[in-house]
């Protein structure tokens, strides 16, 4: 049976690679960055959220700098994307699919890590969401874009649901593999369905009437 520590590690590394690919694709698609820029942006997307989580939990030095497997996975994902960008760019859903994969993996691993460090259930859910969206937020800021978490396709909601499932199942005493699997699938499904049908959280209904106000 897979131990909880190994499961979190595998999910973390899978999310790192997926987000590195997504970050690198975003860099190539929206900017004219060179190889170094693509590697940096892919790595920031992949490891930013986990670094924030670890810093909040006091797990320092953070995995991004203390465990060679994380930067290696991030750089590998970004490097492959740099050379395969022309092929990947033809597949419009590819960017969103890698984003959804990273979102699901990180939401679940982030919540599991927080619980392992003694975080409260509410804190674990929030840290799971932060792990999933933190790197993408930093990426968007570097690209001078409004962070996806603020407006796009139930982005934060997907991560929140995935993390919530893990925490609730943990409290109910389920085996680690079951909530992890369900949480990942739920987060990925919500993200992809929201993207496919352009579903977003409700906006301010009277926004237009106040948009010109001082």
Coordinates of C-alpha atoms in Angstrom, one line a residue:
X1 CA 0.0 0.0 0.0
X2 CA 1.3 3.5 -0.8
X3 CA 2.2 5.5 2.3
X4 CA 0.8 8.9 2.8
X5 CA 4.2 10.5 2.5
X6 CA 5.0 8.8 -0.8
X7 CA 1.5 9.7 -2.1
X8 CA 2.0 13.4 -1.3
X9 CA 5.4 13.3 -3.0
X10 CA 4.1 11.6 -6.1
X11 CA 1.2 14.1 -6.4
X12 CA 3.6 17.0 -5.7
X13 CA 6.0 15.9 -8.5
X14 CA 3.1 15.2 -10.9
X15 CA 1.7 18.7 -10.2
X16 CA 5.1 20.2 -10.6
X17 CA 5.6 18.8 -14.1
X18 CA 2.0 19.6 -15.2
X19 CA 2.3 23.2 -14.0
X20 CA 5.8 23.6 -15.4
X21 CA 4.3 22.7 -18.8
X22 CA 1.4 25.0 -18.3
X23 CA 3.6 27.9 -17.2
X24 CA 6.0 27.4 -20.1
X25 CA 3.2 27.2 -22.6
X26 CA 1.7 30.4 -21.2
X27 CA 5.1 32.1 -21.5
X28 CA 5.6 31.0 -25.1
X29 CA 2.0 31.9 -26.1
X30 CA 1.7 35.4 -24.5
X31 CA 5.3 36.6 -24.6
X32 CA 8.5 36.5 -26.6
X33 CA 10.7 35.0 -23.8
X34 CA 13.9 33.2 -24.6
X35 CA 14.8 29.7 -23.3
X36 CA 15.9 31.1 -19.9
X37 CA 12.7 33.1 -19.5
X38 CA 10.5 30.1 -20.4
X39 CA 12.4 28.0 -17.8
X40 CA 12.0 30.6 -15.2
X41 CA 8.3 31.2 -15.8
X42 CA 7.6 27.4 -15.9
X43 CA 9.5 26.9 -12.7
X44 CA 7.8 29.7 -10.9
X45 CA 4.4 28.4 -11.9
X46 CA 5.3 24.9 -10.8
X47 CA 6.9 25.6 -7.5
X48 CA 5.5 29.0 -6.3
X49 CA 2.4 27.6 -4.6
X50 CA 4.3 24.9 -2.8
X51 CA 6.9 27.3 -1.6
X52 CA 4.2 29.6 -0.2
X53 CA 2.6 26.6 1.6
X54 CA 5.9 25.4 3.1
X55 CA 6.8 28.9 4.2
X56 CA 3.5 29.3 6.0
X57 CA 3.8 25.9 7.7
X58 CA 7.4 26.7 8.7
X59 CA 8.7 23.8 6.7
X60 CA 11.9 25.5 5.8
X61 CA 14.0 25.5 3.7
X62 CA 11.1 24.9 1.3
X63 CA 11.0 21.9 -0.9
X64 CA 11.7 24.0 -4.0
X65 CA 15.3 24.6 -2.7
X66 CA 15.9 21.7 -0.3
X67 CA 14.8 18.8 -2.5
X68 CA 16.5 18.5 -5.9
X69 CA 13.6 16.5 -7.4
X70 CA 11.2 19.6 -7.4
X71 CA 13.4 22.0 -9.5
X72 CA 14.5 19.0 -11.6
X73 CA 10.9 18.1 -12.4
X74 CA 10.0 21.8 -13.1
X75 CA 12.9 22.4 -15.4
X76 CA 12.3 19.1 -17.2
X77 CA 8.7 20.0 -17.9
X78 CA 9.5 23.5 -19.0
X79 CA 12.4 22.4 -21.2
X80 CA 10.4 19.7 -23.0
X81 CA 7.6 22.3 -23.6
X82 CA 10.1 24.8 -25.0
X83 CA 11.1 22.4 -27.7
X84 CA 7.7 20.9 -28.3
X85 CA 5.8 24.2 -28.1
X86 CA 4.9 24.3 -31.8
X87 CA 3.2 20.9 -31.6
X88 CA 1.5 21.7 -28.3
X89 CA 0.3 25.1 -29.5
X90 CA -1.8 23.3 -32.1
X91 CA -3.8 21.6 -29.4
X92 CA -5.8 24.4 -27.8
X93 CA -7.1 22.3 -24.9
X94 CA -3.5 21.2 -24.0
X95 CA -2.8 24.3 -22.0
X96 CA -6.0 24.0 -20.0
X97 CA -5.6 20.2 -19.5
X98 CA -2.1 20.6 -18.0
X99 CA -3.4 23.5 -15.9
X100 CA -6.3 21.3 -14.6
X101 CA -3.9 18.4 -13.8
X102 CA -1.6 20.6 -11.9
X103 CA -4.5 22.2 -10.1
X104 CA -5.9 18.9 -9.0
X105 CA -2.6 17.4 -7.9
X106 CA -1.5 20.4 -6.0
X107 CA -4.8 21.0 -4.2
X108 CA -4.7 17.5 -2.9
X109 CA -1.0 17.3 -2.0
X110 CA -1.2 20.8 -0.4
X111 CA -4.0 19.8 1.8
X112 CA -2.4 16.5 2.7
X113 CA 0.9 18.3 3.6
X114 CA -0.9 20.8 5.7
X115 CA -2.7 18.1 7.7
X116 CA 0.6 16.3 8.2
X117 CA 2.1 19.5 9.7
X118 CA -0.8 19.8 12.2
X119 CA -2.9 22.5 10.4
X120 CA -6.5 22.7 11.3
X121 CA -9.1 21.4 8.8
X122 CA -10.0 24.9 7.6
X123 CA -6.3 25.8 7.4
X124 CA -5.5 22.7 5.4
X125 CA -8.3 23.4 2.9
X126 CA -7.0 27.0 2.4
X127 CA -3.4 25.9 2.1
X128 CA -4.4 23.2 -0.4
X129 CA -6.0 25.9 -2.5
X130 CA -3.0 28.2 -2.1
X131 CA -0.7 25.4 -3.2
X132 CA -2.8 25.0 -6.4
X133 CA -3.2 28.7 -7.3
X134 CA -0.1 30.4 -5.8
X135 CA 2.3 29.6 -8.6
X136 CA -0.1 30.6 -11.3
X137 CA -0.8 33.9 -9.6
X138 CA 2.9 34.8 -9.5
X139 CA 3.1 33.8 -13.2
X140 CA 0.2 36.0 -14.2
X141 CA 1.7 39.0 -12.2
X142 CA 5.1 38.5 -14.0
X143 CA 3.2 38.4 -17.3
X144 CA 1.3 41.6 -16.4
X145 CA -2.1 39.8 -16.5
X146 CA -5.0 39.8 -14.0
X147 CA -4.4 36.6 -11.9
X148 CA -6.6 33.7 -13.1
X149 CA -7.8 33.1 -9.5
X150 CA -9.7 36.3 -9.6
X151 CA -12.0 35.7 -12.6
X152 CA -11.4 32.5 -14.6
X153 CA -13.6 29.4 -14.9
X154 CA -14.1 28.5 -11.2
X155 CA -10.3 28.3 -10.9
X156 CA -10.0 28.7 -7.2
X157 CA -13.3 26.8 -6.6
X158 CA -11.9 23.8 -8.3
X159 CA -8.8 23.7 -6.0
X160 CA -11.0 24.5 -3.0
X161 CA -13.3 21.5 -3.7
X162 CA -10.4 19.1 -4.2
X163 CA -8.7 20.2 -1.0
X164 CA -12.0 20.0 0.9
X165 CA -12.6 16.4 -0.1
X166 CA -9.2 15.4 1.2
X167 CA -9.7 17.1 4.5
X168 CA -13.3 15.8 5.1
X169 CA -12.3 12.2 4.1
X170 CA -9.3 12.4 6.5
X171 CA -11.6 13.5 9.3
X172 CA -13.9 10.6 8.5
X173 CA -11.0 8.2 8.7
X174 CA -10.8 7.1 5.0
X175 CA -7.6 5.5 3.6
X176 CA -5.3 8.2 2.1
X177 CA -5.6 6.9 -1.5
X178 CA -9.4 7.2 -1.7
X179 CA -9.7 10.9 -0.8
X180 CA -6.6 11.8 -2.9
X181 CA -8.1 10.1 -6.0
X182 CA -11.5 11.6 -5.5
X183 CA -10.1 15.0 -4.7
X184 CA -7.9 15.1 -7.8
X185 CA -10.7 13.9 -10.1
X186 CA -13.2 16.4 -8.7
X187 CA -10.8 19.4 -9.1
X188 CA -9.8 18.4 -12.6
X189 CA -13.4 17.8 -13.6
X190 CA -14.7 21.1 -12.3
X191 CA -11.9 23.0 -13.9
X192 CA -12.4 21.4 -17.3
X193 CA -16.2 21.6 -17.3
X194 CA -16.1 25.2 -16.2
X195 CA -13.6 25.9 -19.0
X196 CA -15.6 24.0 -21.6
X197 CA -18.9 25.7 -20.8
X198 CA -17.5 29.1 -19.8
X199 CA -18.8 28.8 -16.2
X200 CA -17.5 31.4 -13.8
X201 CA -18.5 32.6 -10.3
X202 CA -21.1 35.3 -10.3
X203 CA -19.8 38.8 -10.9
X204 CA -21.0 42.1 -9.4
X205 CA -24.5 42.6 -11.0
X206 CA -24.3 46.4 -10.9
X207 CA -20.7 46.6 -12.1
X208 CA -21.5 48.5 -15.3
X209 CA -23.4 51.2 -13.5
X210 CA -20.5 52.0 -11.2
X211 CA -17.6 51.4 -13.6
X212 CA -17.4 55.1 -14.4
X213 CA -17.7 56.2 -10.9
X214 CA -14.8 58.0 -9.2

